[in-house]
Amino acid sequence: MINSMANKKIENLSDWTRFIILFIFGVILMAPFIWMVSVGFDRTANVTMPFPPRLIPEEASPFNYGIVFENGRLIQSYINSGMVTISSVFLGVASSLLAGYAFSKGKFKGKKILFILVLCTLMIPIEPRLIPLYTLFNKVGLLNTFWPLILPTLINGMLIFLCKQFFDQLPDTLREAAQMDGGGEFKIFFRVYLPLAGPIAATMVILAFIWSWNDFMWPLVVLNNQDLHTVPLYLASFSLENGTSLGGLTMALATVSILPIVVLYLFLQRYVIQSIALSGVKGE
């Protein structure tokens, strides 16, 4: 009895220790974001940035955020980013689900070699691909349009890999039973496996959304028209034009620019956690 009570106290102490350590690291990780939001509410930061940095503004005011939401160019950049991101996420996730299912459950010649080639694309950074992609889209006359930002997302090695790993955990008996009922491959995918792929689809939506929304280098290369600028391009141009003279307004813009990602994650986080939990369960 005494030993069990002692073991329980040790476990409680260990839980509290882990909680305190994780809480400290969480505060450290969140501090830059809290500071960014705080500076956005600090009207005096437009004159000079507060130093040393403080998490609570001396004169809190929604002035900077009011100007942000009245900014026509920001609204246009939001529309541009929304069009590009929604299209990229839909096409990228849809194609990755189909490819992941084919690599996991399909039986065709050269499957392993093709999958290795897909994995090899993960080792090639964006920089070496800029010139070939730019030349390609220049020849077909698609520069200064949204197509160069959307079409390359059709093939995403990371998303295809995640889909294959997820479908590998699902039992093959589901496919065999559907085949016995006369179902073709597309029918099996859409009616049997796709309804089970909600968690991994939500994870891919978040990843693809973040990649597309935050993309800066590739849009900078292919979009020269300011009317087509996405949110990162507009934020960069605003920072270059004003430097640190409007620090509060710049931080307010930065805060507003990440809001869609935060909102999307809050809605889909439970599916992400579910996909992580299911990734270690092998179906029988």
PDB file of C-alpha atoms in Angstrom:
ATOM      1  CA  MET A   1       0.000   0.000   0.000  1.00  0.00           C
ATOM      2  CA  ILE A   2       2.801   2.374   0.953  1.00  0.00           C
ATOM      3  CA  ASN A   3       4.730   1.476  -2.208  1.00  0.00           C
ATOM      4  CA  SER A   4       1.697   2.126  -4.416  1.00  0.00           C
ATOM      5  CA  MET A   5       1.135   5.532  -2.806  1.00  0.00           C
ATOM      6  CA  ALA A   6       4.802   6.387  -3.258  1.00  0.00           C
ATOM      7  CA  ASN A   7       4.691   5.298  -6.921  1.00  0.00           C
ATOM      8  CA  LYS A   8       1.571   7.405  -7.459  1.00  0.00           C
ATOM      9  CA  LYS A   9       3.273  10.475  -5.984  1.00  0.00           C
ATOM     10  CA  ILE A  10       6.292   9.899  -8.209  1.00  0.00           C
ATOM     11  CA  GLU A  11       4.026   9.614 -11.279  1.00  0.00           C
ATOM     12  CA  ASN A  12       2.176  12.809 -10.339  1.00  0.00           C
ATOM     13  CA  LEU A  13       5.478  14.624  -9.830  1.00  0.00           C
ATOM     14  CA  SER A  14       6.702  13.356 -13.182  1.00  0.00           C
ATOM     15  CA  ASP A  15       3.493  14.520 -14.903  1.00  0.00           C
ATOM     16  CA  TRP A  16       3.808  17.969 -13.352  1.00  0.00           C
ATOM     17  CA  THR A  17       7.475  18.162 -14.354  1.00  0.00           C
ATOM     18  CA  ARG A  18       6.641  17.311 -17.964  1.00  0.00           C
ATOM     19  CA  PHE A  19       3.783  19.822 -17.951  1.00  0.00           C
ATOM     20  CA  ILE A  20       6.007  22.623 -16.640  1.00  0.00           C
ATOM     21  CA  ILE A  21       8.749  21.871 -19.166  1.00  0.00           C
ATOM     22  CA  LEU A  22       6.274  21.764 -22.076  1.00  0.00           C
ATOM     23  CA  PHE A  23       4.593  24.944 -20.830  1.00  0.00           C
ATOM     24  CA  ILE A  24       7.924  26.789 -20.730  1.00  0.00           C
ATOM     25  CA  PHE A  25       8.821  25.665 -24.238  1.00  0.00           C
ATOM     26  CA  GLY A  26       5.324  26.580 -25.422  1.00  0.00           C
ATOM     27  CA  VAL A  27       5.678  30.108 -24.048  1.00  0.00           C
ATOM     28  CA  ILE A  28       9.088  30.459 -25.705  1.00  0.00           C
ATOM     29  CA  LEU A  29       7.675  29.335 -29.055  1.00  0.00           C
ATOM     30  CA  MET A  30       4.628  31.596 -28.794  1.00  0.00           C
ATOM     31  CA  ALA A  31       6.530  34.692 -27.619  1.00  0.00           C
ATOM     32  CA  PRO A  32       7.398  35.951 -31.154  1.00  0.00           C
ATOM     33  CA  PHE A  33       3.774  35.643 -32.276  1.00  0.00           C
ATOM     34  CA  ILE A  34       2.488  37.359 -29.145  1.00  0.00           C
ATOM     35  CA  TRP A  35       5.042  40.136 -29.674  1.00  0.00           C
ATOM     36  CA  MET A  36       3.950  40.531 -33.308  1.00  0.00           C
ATOM     37  CA  VAL A  37       0.290  40.934 -32.316  1.00  0.00           C
ATOM     38  CA  SER A  38       1.255  43.285 -29.483  1.00  0.00           C
ATOM     39  CA  VAL A  39       3.307  45.574 -31.723  1.00  0.00           C
ATOM     40  CA  GLY A  40       0.381  45.686 -34.126  1.00  0.00           C
ATOM     41  CA  PHE A  41      -1.721  47.191 -31.329  1.00  0.00           C
ATOM     42  CA  ASP A  42       1.042  49.653 -30.394  1.00  0.00           C
ATOM     43  CA  ARG A  43       0.406  52.914 -32.251  1.00  0.00           C
ATOM     44  CA  THR A  44       3.715  54.421 -31.133  1.00  0.00           C
ATOM     45  CA  ALA A  45       5.563  51.610 -32.945  1.00  0.00           C
ATOM     46  CA  ASN A  46       4.905  53.470 -36.209  1.00  0.00           C
ATOM     47  CA  VAL A  47       7.334  56.131 -35.007  1.00  0.00           C
ATOM     48  CA  THR A  48       9.947  53.911 -33.379  1.00  0.00           C
ATOM     49  CA  MET A  49       9.986  50.208 -32.553  1.00  0.00           C
ATOM     50  CA  PRO A  50       9.903  49.569 -28.795  1.00  0.00           C
ATOM     51  CA  PHE A  51      13.237  48.451 -27.368  1.00  0.00           C
ATOM     52  CA  PRO A  52      13.648  46.318 -25.422  1.00  0.00           C
ATOM     53  CA  PRO A  53      10.706  44.359 -26.925  1.00  0.00           C
ATOM     54  CA  ARG A  54       7.613  44.227 -24.733  1.00  0.00           C
ATOM     55  CA  LEU A  55       4.668  41.834 -24.931  1.00  0.00           C
ATOM     56  CA  ILE A  56       2.128  44.387 -23.682  1.00  0.00           C
ATOM     57  CA  PRO A  57       1.906  47.733 -25.533  1.00  0.00           C
ATOM     58  CA  GLU A  58       2.009  50.929 -23.487  1.00  0.00           C
ATOM     59  CA  GLU A  59      -0.758  52.561 -25.549  1.00  0.00           C
ATOM     60  CA  ALA A  60      -2.985  49.810 -26.935  1.00  0.00           C
ATOM     61  CA  SER A  61      -5.014  50.921 -29.934  1.00  0.00           C
ATOM     62  CA  PRO A  62      -6.749  49.166 -32.882  1.00  0.00           C
ATOM     63  CA  PHE A  63      -5.567  52.005 -35.161  1.00  0.00           C
ATOM     64  CA  ASN A  64      -3.119  49.878 -37.164  1.00  0.00           C
ATOM     65  CA  TYR A  65      -5.568  47.040 -37.700  1.00  0.00           C
ATOM     66  CA  GLY A  66      -8.219  49.532 -38.809  1.00  0.00           C
ATOM     67  CA  ILE A  67      -5.876  50.821 -41.507  1.00  0.00           C
ATOM     68  CA  VAL A  68      -5.027  47.250 -42.534  1.00  0.00           C
ATOM     69  CA  PHE A  69      -8.644  46.288 -43.158  1.00  0.00           C
ATOM     70  CA  GLU A  70      -9.199  49.488 -45.162  1.00  0.00           C
ATOM     71  CA  ASN A  71      -6.212  48.780 -47.397  1.00  0.00           C
ATOM     72  CA  GLY A  72      -7.402  48.027 -50.927  1.00  0.00           C
ATOM     73  CA  ARG A  73      -4.161  46.427 -52.062  1.00  0.00           C
ATOM     74  CA  LEU A  74      -4.176  44.046 -49.109  1.00  0.00           C
ATOM     75  CA  ILE A  75      -7.743  43.000 -49.888  1.00  0.00           C
ATOM     76  CA  GLN A  76      -6.770  42.378 -53.524  1.00  0.00           C
ATOM     77  CA  SER A  77      -3.736  40.357 -52.451  1.00  0.00           C
ATOM     78  CA  TYR A  78      -5.996  38.340 -50.132  1.00  0.00           C
ATOM     79  CA  ILE A  79      -8.286  37.572 -53.071  1.00  0.00           C
ATOM     80  CA  ASN A  80      -5.307  36.579 -55.214  1.00  0.00           C
ATOM     81  CA  SER A  81      -3.838  34.328 -52.517  1.00  0.00           C
ATOM     82  CA  GLY A  82      -7.262  32.824 -51.880  1.00  0.00           C
ATOM     83  CA  MET A  83      -7.775  31.922 -55.538  1.00  0.00           C
ATOM     84  CA  VAL A  84      -4.301  30.416 -55.877  1.00  0.00           C
ATOM     85  CA  THR A  85      -4.368  28.580 -52.555  1.00  0.00           C
ATOM     86  CA  ILE A  86      -7.842  27.072 -52.906  1.00  0.00           C
ATOM     87  CA  SER A  87      -7.067  25.849 -56.427  1.00  0.00           C
ATOM     88  CA  SER A  88      -3.659  24.493 -55.406  1.00  0.00           C
ATOM     89  CA  VAL A  89      -5.004  22.713 -52.333  1.00  0.00           C
ATOM     90  CA  PHE A  90      -7.911  21.113 -54.198  1.00  0.00           C
ATOM     91  CA  LEU A  91      -5.837  19.900 -57.152  1.00  0.00           C
ATOM     92  CA  GLY A  92      -2.828  18.894 -55.045  1.00  0.00           C
ATOM     93  CA  VAL A  93      -4.797  16.927 -52.451  1.00  0.00           C
ATOM     94  CA  ALA A  94      -7.033  15.253 -55.051  1.00  0.00           C
ATOM     95  CA  SER A  95      -4.129  14.134 -57.239  1.00  0.00           C
ATOM     96  CA  SER A  96      -2.104  13.003 -54.221  1.00  0.00           C
ATOM     97  CA  LEU A  97      -4.970  10.884 -52.893  1.00  0.00           C
ATOM     98  CA  LEU A  98      -5.336   9.153 -56.253  1.00  0.00           C
ATOM     99  CA  ALA A  99      -1.581   8.656 -56.637  1.00  0.00           C
ATOM    100  CA  GLY A 100      -1.159   7.460 -53.049  1.00  0.00           C
ATOM    101  CA  TYR A 101      -3.949   4.915 -53.503  1.00  0.00           C
ATOM    102  CA  ALA A 102      -2.407   3.690 -56.761  1.00  0.00           C
ATOM    103  CA  PHE A 103       1.039   3.271 -55.205  1.00  0.00           C
ATOM    104  CA  SER A 104      -0.413   1.547 -52.134  1.00  0.00           C
ATOM    105  CA  LYS A 105      -3.092  -0.784 -53.526  1.00  0.00           C
ATOM    106  CA  GLY A 106      -2.409  -0.822 -57.264  1.00  0.00           C
ATOM    107  CA  LYS A 107      -0.508  -3.550 -59.072  1.00  0.00           C
ATOM    108  CA  PHE A 108       1.313  -2.403 -62.179  1.00  0.00           C
ATOM    109  CA  LYS A 109       4.760  -2.653 -63.704  1.00  0.00           C
ATOM    110  CA  GLY A 110       7.365  -0.185 -62.559  1.00  0.00           C
ATOM    111  CA  LYS A 111       5.420   0.838 -59.424  1.00  0.00           C
ATOM    112  CA  LYS A 112       8.460   0.732 -57.154  1.00  0.00           C
ATOM    113  CA  ILE A 113      10.643   2.646 -59.611  1.00  0.00           C
ATOM    114  CA  LEU A 114       7.995   5.329 -60.096  1.00  0.00           C
ATOM    115  CA  PHE A 115       7.548   5.686 -56.349  1.00  0.00           C
ATOM    116  CA  ILE A 116      11.320   6.024 -55.900  1.00  0.00           C
ATOM    117  CA  LEU A 117      11.308   8.781 -58.526  1.00  0.00           C
ATOM    118  CA  VAL A 118       8.517  10.540 -56.619  1.00  0.00           C
ATOM    119  CA  LEU A 119      10.553  10.324 -53.424  1.00  0.00           C
ATOM    120  CA  CYS A 120      13.609  11.679 -55.254  1.00  0.00           C
ATOM    121  CA  THR A 121      11.697  14.879 -55.984  1.00  0.00           C
ATOM    122  CA  LEU A 122      11.742  15.563 -52.235  1.00  0.00           C
ATOM    123  CA  MET A 123      15.517  15.985 -52.398  1.00  0.00           C
ATOM    124  CA  ILE A 124      15.382  18.715 -55.067  1.00  0.00           C
ATOM    125  CA  PRO A 125      14.888  22.216 -53.588  1.00  0.00           C
ATOM    126  CA  ILE A 126      12.965  24.926 -55.404  1.00  0.00           C
ATOM    127  CA  GLU A 127      16.068  26.906 -56.437  1.00  0.00           C
ATOM    128  CA  PRO A 128      17.369  24.485 -59.133  1.00  0.00           C
ATOM    129  CA  ARG A 129      13.834  24.225 -60.572  1.00  0.00           C
ATOM    130  CA  LEU A 130      13.242  27.945 -60.965  1.00  0.00           C
ATOM    131  CA  ILE A 131      14.943  28.397 -64.347  1.00  0.00           C
ATOM    132  CA  PRO A 132      13.436  25.284 -66.049  1.00  0.00           C
ATOM    133  CA  LEU A 133       9.955  26.116 -64.744  1.00  0.00           C
ATOM    134  CA  TYR A 134      10.276  29.759 -65.727  1.00  0.00           C
ATOM    135  CA  THR A 135      11.435  28.796 -69.230  1.00  0.00           C
ATOM    136  CA  LEU A 136       8.565  26.332 -69.606  1.00  0.00           C
ATOM    137  CA  PHE A 137       5.830  28.744 -68.568  1.00  0.00           C
ATOM    138  CA  ASN A 138       7.420  31.542 -70.593  1.00  0.00           C
ATOM    139  CA  LYS A 139       7.286  29.423 -73.764  1.00  0.00           C
ATOM    140  CA  VAL A 140       3.583  28.640 -73.284  1.00  0.00           C
ATOM    141  CA  GLY A 141       2.808  32.278 -72.439  1.00  0.00           C
ATOM    142  CA  LEU A 142       1.543  31.771 -68.905  1.00  0.00           C
ATOM    143  CA  LEU A 143       3.783  34.225 -67.061  1.00  0.00           C
ATOM    144  CA  ASN A 144       1.971  36.927 -65.081  1.00  0.00           C
ATOM    145  CA  THR A 145      -0.945  34.575 -64.554  1.00  0.00           C
ATOM    146  CA  PHE A 146      -1.899  32.317 -61.646  1.00  0.00           C
ATOM    147  CA  TRP A 147      -1.339  29.117 -63.638  1.00  0.00           C
ATOM    148  CA  PRO A 148       2.402  28.833 -62.821  1.00  0.00           C
ATOM    149  CA  LEU A 149       1.453  28.880 -59.138  1.00  0.00           C
ATOM    150  CA  ILE A 150      -1.273  26.244 -59.496  1.00  0.00           C
ATOM    151  CA  LEU A 151      -0.141  23.665 -62.052  1.00  0.00           C
ATOM    152  CA  PRO A 152       3.140  22.585 -60.325  1.00  0.00           C
ATOM    153  CA  THR A 153       1.142  21.600 -57.229  1.00  0.00           C
ATOM    154  CA  LEU A 154      -0.489  18.722 -59.139  1.00  0.00           C
ATOM    155  CA  ILE A 155       2.518  16.546 -58.260  1.00  0.00           C
ATOM    156  CA  ASN A 156       3.709  16.814 -54.675  1.00  0.00           C
ATOM    157  CA  GLY A 157       6.068  14.090 -53.520  1.00  0.00           C
ATOM    158  CA  MET A 158       5.479  14.705 -49.812  1.00  0.00           C
ATOM    159  CA  LEU A 159       1.684  14.515 -50.080  1.00  0.00           C
ATOM    160  CA  ILE A 160       1.854  11.397 -52.257  1.00  0.00           C
ATOM    161  CA  PHE A 161       4.164   9.763 -49.721  1.00  0.00           C
ATOM    162  CA  LEU A 162       1.819  10.613 -46.839  1.00  0.00           C
ATOM    163  CA  CYS A 163      -1.158   9.205 -48.747  1.00  0.00           C
ATOM    164  CA  LYS A 164       0.622   5.973 -49.594  1.00  0.00           C
ATOM    165  CA  GLN A 165       1.690   5.460 -45.998  1.00  0.00           C
ATOM    166  CA  PHE A 166      -1.874   6.043 -44.825  1.00  0.00           C
ATOM    167  CA  PHE A 167      -3.458   3.683 -47.356  1.00  0.00           C
ATOM    168  CA  ASP A 168      -0.857   1.044 -46.463  1.00  0.00           C
ATOM    169  CA  GLN A 169      -2.409   0.918 -42.995  1.00  0.00           C
ATOM    170  CA  LEU A 170      -5.867   0.112 -44.395  1.00  0.00           C
ATOM    171  CA  PRO A 171      -6.602  -3.595 -44.951  1.00  0.00           C
ATOM    172  CA  ASP A 172      -6.531  -5.047 -48.473  1.00  0.00           C
ATOM    173  CA  THR A 173      -9.587  -7.140 -47.585  1.00  0.00           C
ATOM    174  CA  LEU A 174     -11.751  -4.049 -48.148  1.00  0.00           C
ATOM    175  CA  ARG A 175     -10.576  -3.865 -51.754  1.00  0.00           C
ATOM    176  CA  GLU A 176     -10.979  -7.606 -52.275  1.00  0.00           C
ATOM    177  CA  ALA A 177     -14.541  -7.532 -50.929  1.00  0.00           C
ATOM    178  CA  ALA A 178     -15.440  -4.603 -53.197  1.00  0.00           C
ATOM    179  CA  GLN A 179     -13.948  -6.427 -56.203  1.00  0.00           C
ATOM    180  CA  MET A 180     -16.073  -9.451 -55.430  1.00  0.00           C
ATOM    181  CA  ASP A 181     -19.121  -7.170 -55.580  1.00  0.00           C
ATOM    182  CA  GLY A 182     -18.063  -6.069 -59.060  1.00  0.00           C
ATOM    183  CA  GLY A 183     -16.558  -2.703 -58.171  1.00  0.00           C
ATOM    184  CA  GLY A 184     -13.915  -1.145 -60.396  1.00  0.00           C
ATOM    185  CA  GLU A 185     -10.828   0.666 -59.124  1.00  0.00           C
ATOM    186  CA  PHE A 186     -12.385   4.128 -59.198  1.00  0.00           C
ATOM    187  CA  LYS A 187     -15.550   2.893 -57.507  1.00  0.00           C
ATOM    188  CA  ILE A 188     -13.505   1.141 -54.824  1.00  0.00           C
ATOM    189  CA  PHE A 189     -11.443   4.268 -54.237  1.00  0.00           C
ATOM    190  CA  PHE A 190     -14.340   6.722 -54.051  1.00  0.00           C
ATOM    191  CA  ARG A 191     -16.787   4.530 -52.111  1.00  0.00           C
ATOM    192  CA  VAL A 192     -14.514   2.461 -49.863  1.00  0.00           C
ATOM    193  CA  TYR A 193     -11.143   4.087 -49.246  1.00  0.00           C
ATOM    194  CA  LEU A 194     -11.822   7.792 -49.746  1.00  0.00           C
ATOM    195  CA  PRO A 195     -14.400   7.989 -46.895  1.00  0.00           C
ATOM    196  CA  LEU A 196     -11.733   6.539 -44.587  1.00  0.00           C
ATOM    197  CA  ALA A 197      -9.104   9.056 -45.706  1.00  0.00           C
ATOM    198  CA  GLY A 198     -10.612  12.063 -43.921  1.00  0.00           C
ATOM    199  CA  PRO A 199      -7.817  12.429 -41.323  1.00  0.00           C
ATOM    200  CA  ILE A 200      -4.950  12.287 -43.824  1.00  0.00           C
ATOM    201  CA  ALA A 201      -6.857  14.545 -46.220  1.00  0.00           C
ATOM    202  CA  ALA A 202      -7.240  17.149 -43.484  1.00  0.00           C
ATOM    203  CA  THR A 203      -3.520  16.929 -42.725  1.00  0.00           C
ATOM    204  CA  MET A 204      -2.683  17.401 -46.399  1.00  0.00           C
ATOM    205  CA  VAL A 205      -5.078  20.342 -46.691  1.00  0.00           C
ATOM    206  CA  ILE A 206      -3.273  22.135 -43.869  1.00  0.00           C
ATOM    207  CA  LEU A 207       0.186  21.382 -45.285  1.00  0.00           C
ATOM    208  CA  ALA A 208      -0.760  22.340 -48.853  1.00  0.00           C
ATOM    209  CA  PHE A 209      -2.517  25.484 -47.619  1.00  0.00           C
ATOM    210  CA  ILE A 210       0.534  26.620 -45.648  1.00  0.00           C
ATOM    211  CA  TRP A 211       2.909  25.907 -48.549  1.00  0.00           C
ATOM    212  CA  SER A 212       0.773  27.743 -51.092  1.00  0.00           C
ATOM    213  CA  TRP A 213      -0.249  30.673 -48.878  1.00  0.00           C
ATOM    214  CA  ASN A 214       3.317  31.343 -47.676  1.00  0.00           C
ATOM    215  CA  ASP A 215       5.015  30.776 -51.026  1.00  0.00           C
ATOM    216  CA  PHE A 216       7.214  33.754 -51.840  1.00  0.00           C
ATOM    217  CA  MET A 217      10.120  32.972 -54.163  1.00  0.00           C
ATOM    218  CA  TRP A 218       8.209  31.354 -57.051  1.00  0.00           C
ATOM    219  CA  PRO A 219       5.441  34.020 -57.177  1.00  0.00           C
ATOM    220  CA  LEU A 220       8.164  36.681 -57.037  1.00  0.00           C
ATOM    221  CA  VAL A 221       9.704  35.206 -60.207  1.00  0.00           C
ATOM    222  CA  VAL A 222       6.553  34.759 -62.306  1.00  0.00           C
ATOM    223  CA  LEU A 223       4.342  37.685 -61.163  1.00  0.00           C
ATOM    224  CA  ASN A 224       5.491  41.142 -62.221  1.00  0.00           C
ATOM    225  CA  ASN A 225       2.050  42.749 -62.171  1.00  0.00           C
ATOM    226  CA  GLN A 226       1.270  44.259 -58.749  1.00  0.00           C
ATOM    227  CA  ASP A 227      -2.434  43.571 -59.268  1.00  0.00           C
ATOM    228  CA  LEU A 228      -1.614  39.847 -59.177  1.00  0.00           C
ATOM    229  CA  HIS A 229       0.580  39.943 -56.076  1.00  0.00           C
ATOM    230  CA  THR A 230      -0.201  37.474 -53.316  1.00  0.00           C
ATOM    231  CA  VAL A 231      -0.138  38.334 -49.618  1.00  0.00           C
ATOM    232  CA  PRO A 232       3.586  37.509 -49.041  1.00  0.00           C
ATOM    233  CA  LEU A 233       4.579  39.620 -52.062  1.00  0.00           C
ATOM    234  CA  TYR A 234       2.471  42.552 -50.912  1.00  0.00           C
ATOM    235  CA  LEU A 235       3.843  42.303 -47.366  1.00  0.00           C
ATOM    236  CA  ALA A 236       7.417  42.238 -48.706  1.00  0.00           C
ATOM    237  CA  SER A 237       6.832  45.237 -50.966  1.00  0.00           C
ATOM    238  CA  PHE A 238       5.224  47.178 -48.120  1.00  0.00           C
ATOM    239  CA  SER A 239       8.194  46.436 -45.846  1.00  0.00           C
ATOM    240  CA  LEU A 240      10.686  47.512 -48.517  1.00  0.00           C
ATOM    241  CA  GLU A 241       8.824  50.764 -49.156  1.00  0.00           C
ATOM    242  CA  ASN A 242       8.488  51.758 -45.501  1.00  0.00           C
ATOM    243  CA  GLY A 243      11.333  49.971 -43.726  1.00  0.00           C
ATOM    244  CA  THR A 244      10.969  50.277 -39.949  1.00  0.00           C
ATOM    245  CA  SER A 245       9.185  53.652 -40.084  1.00  0.00           C
ATOM    246  CA  LEU A 246       5.788  51.947 -39.825  1.00  0.00           C
ATOM    247  CA  GLY A 247       6.657  49.018 -37.605  1.00  0.00           C
ATOM    248  CA  GLY A 248       3.253  48.788 -35.954  1.00  0.00           C
ATOM    249  CA  LEU A 249       1.410  48.761 -39.278  1.00  0.00           C
ATOM    250  CA  THR A 250       3.826  46.182 -40.694  1.00  0.00           C
ATOM    251  CA  MET A 251       3.258  43.859 -37.732  1.00  0.00           C
ATOM    252  CA  ALA A 252      -0.492  44.305 -38.059  1.00  0.00           C
ATOM    253  CA  LEU A 253      -0.225  43.300 -41.712  1.00  0.00           C
ATOM    254  CA  ALA A 254       1.880  40.272 -40.763  1.00  0.00           C
ATOM    255  CA  THR A 255      -0.690  39.228 -38.144  1.00  0.00           C
ATOM    256  CA  VAL A 256      -3.575  39.496 -40.584  1.00  0.00           C
ATOM    257  CA  SER A 257      -1.601  37.571 -43.214  1.00  0.00           C
ATOM    258  CA  ILE A 258      -1.361  34.434 -41.045  1.00  0.00           C
ATOM    259  CA  LEU A 259      -4.982  34.483 -39.824  1.00  0.00           C
ATOM    260  CA  PRO A 260      -6.282  32.080 -42.518  1.00  0.00           C
ATOM    261  CA  ILE A 261      -3.668  29.488 -41.552  1.00  0.00           C
ATOM    262  CA  VAL A 262      -4.500  29.766 -37.848  1.00  0.00           C
ATOM    263  CA  VAL A 263      -8.259  29.521 -38.466  1.00  0.00           C
ATOM    264  CA  LEU A 264      -7.857  26.525 -40.790  1.00  0.00           C
ATOM    265  CA  TYR A 265      -5.676  24.689 -38.286  1.00  0.00           C
ATOM    266  CA  LEU A 266      -8.121  25.319 -35.443  1.00  0.00           C
ATOM    267  CA  PHE A 267     -10.903  23.736 -37.495  1.00  0.00           C
ATOM    268  CA  LEU A 268      -8.890  20.728 -38.698  1.00  0.00           C
ATOM    269  CA  GLN A 269      -6.515  20.032 -35.798  1.00  0.00           C
ATOM    270  CA  ARG A 270      -8.554  17.099 -34.448  1.00  0.00           C
ATOM    271  CA  TYR A 271      -8.305  15.362 -37.819  1.00  0.00           C
ATOM    272  CA  VAL A 272      -4.558  15.921 -37.862  1.00  0.00           C
ATOM    273  CA  ILE A 273      -4.203  14.321 -34.432  1.00  0.00           C
ATOM    274  CA  GLN A 274      -6.413  11.449 -35.583  1.00  0.00           C
ATOM    275  CA  SER A 275      -4.265  10.854 -38.662  1.00  0.00           C
ATOM    276  CA  ILE A 276      -1.126  10.743 -36.496  1.00  0.00           C
ATOM    277  CA  ALA A 277      -2.792   8.206 -34.192  1.00  0.00           C
ATOM    278  CA  LEU A 278      -3.979   6.042 -37.088  1.00  0.00           C
ATOM    279  CA  SER A 279      -0.598   6.081 -38.815  1.00  0.00           C
ATOM    280  CA  GLY A 280       0.732   3.630 -36.238  1.00  0.00           C
ATOM    281  CA  VAL A 281      -2.215   1.205 -36.415  1.00  0.00           C
ATOM    282  CA  LYS A 282      -1.937  -1.634 -38.904  1.00  0.00           C
ATOM    283  CA  GLY A 283      -5.297  -2.839 -40.198  1.00  0.00           C
ATOM    284  CA  GLU A 284      -5.945  -6.528 -40.279  1.00  0.00           C
TER     285      GLU A 284
END
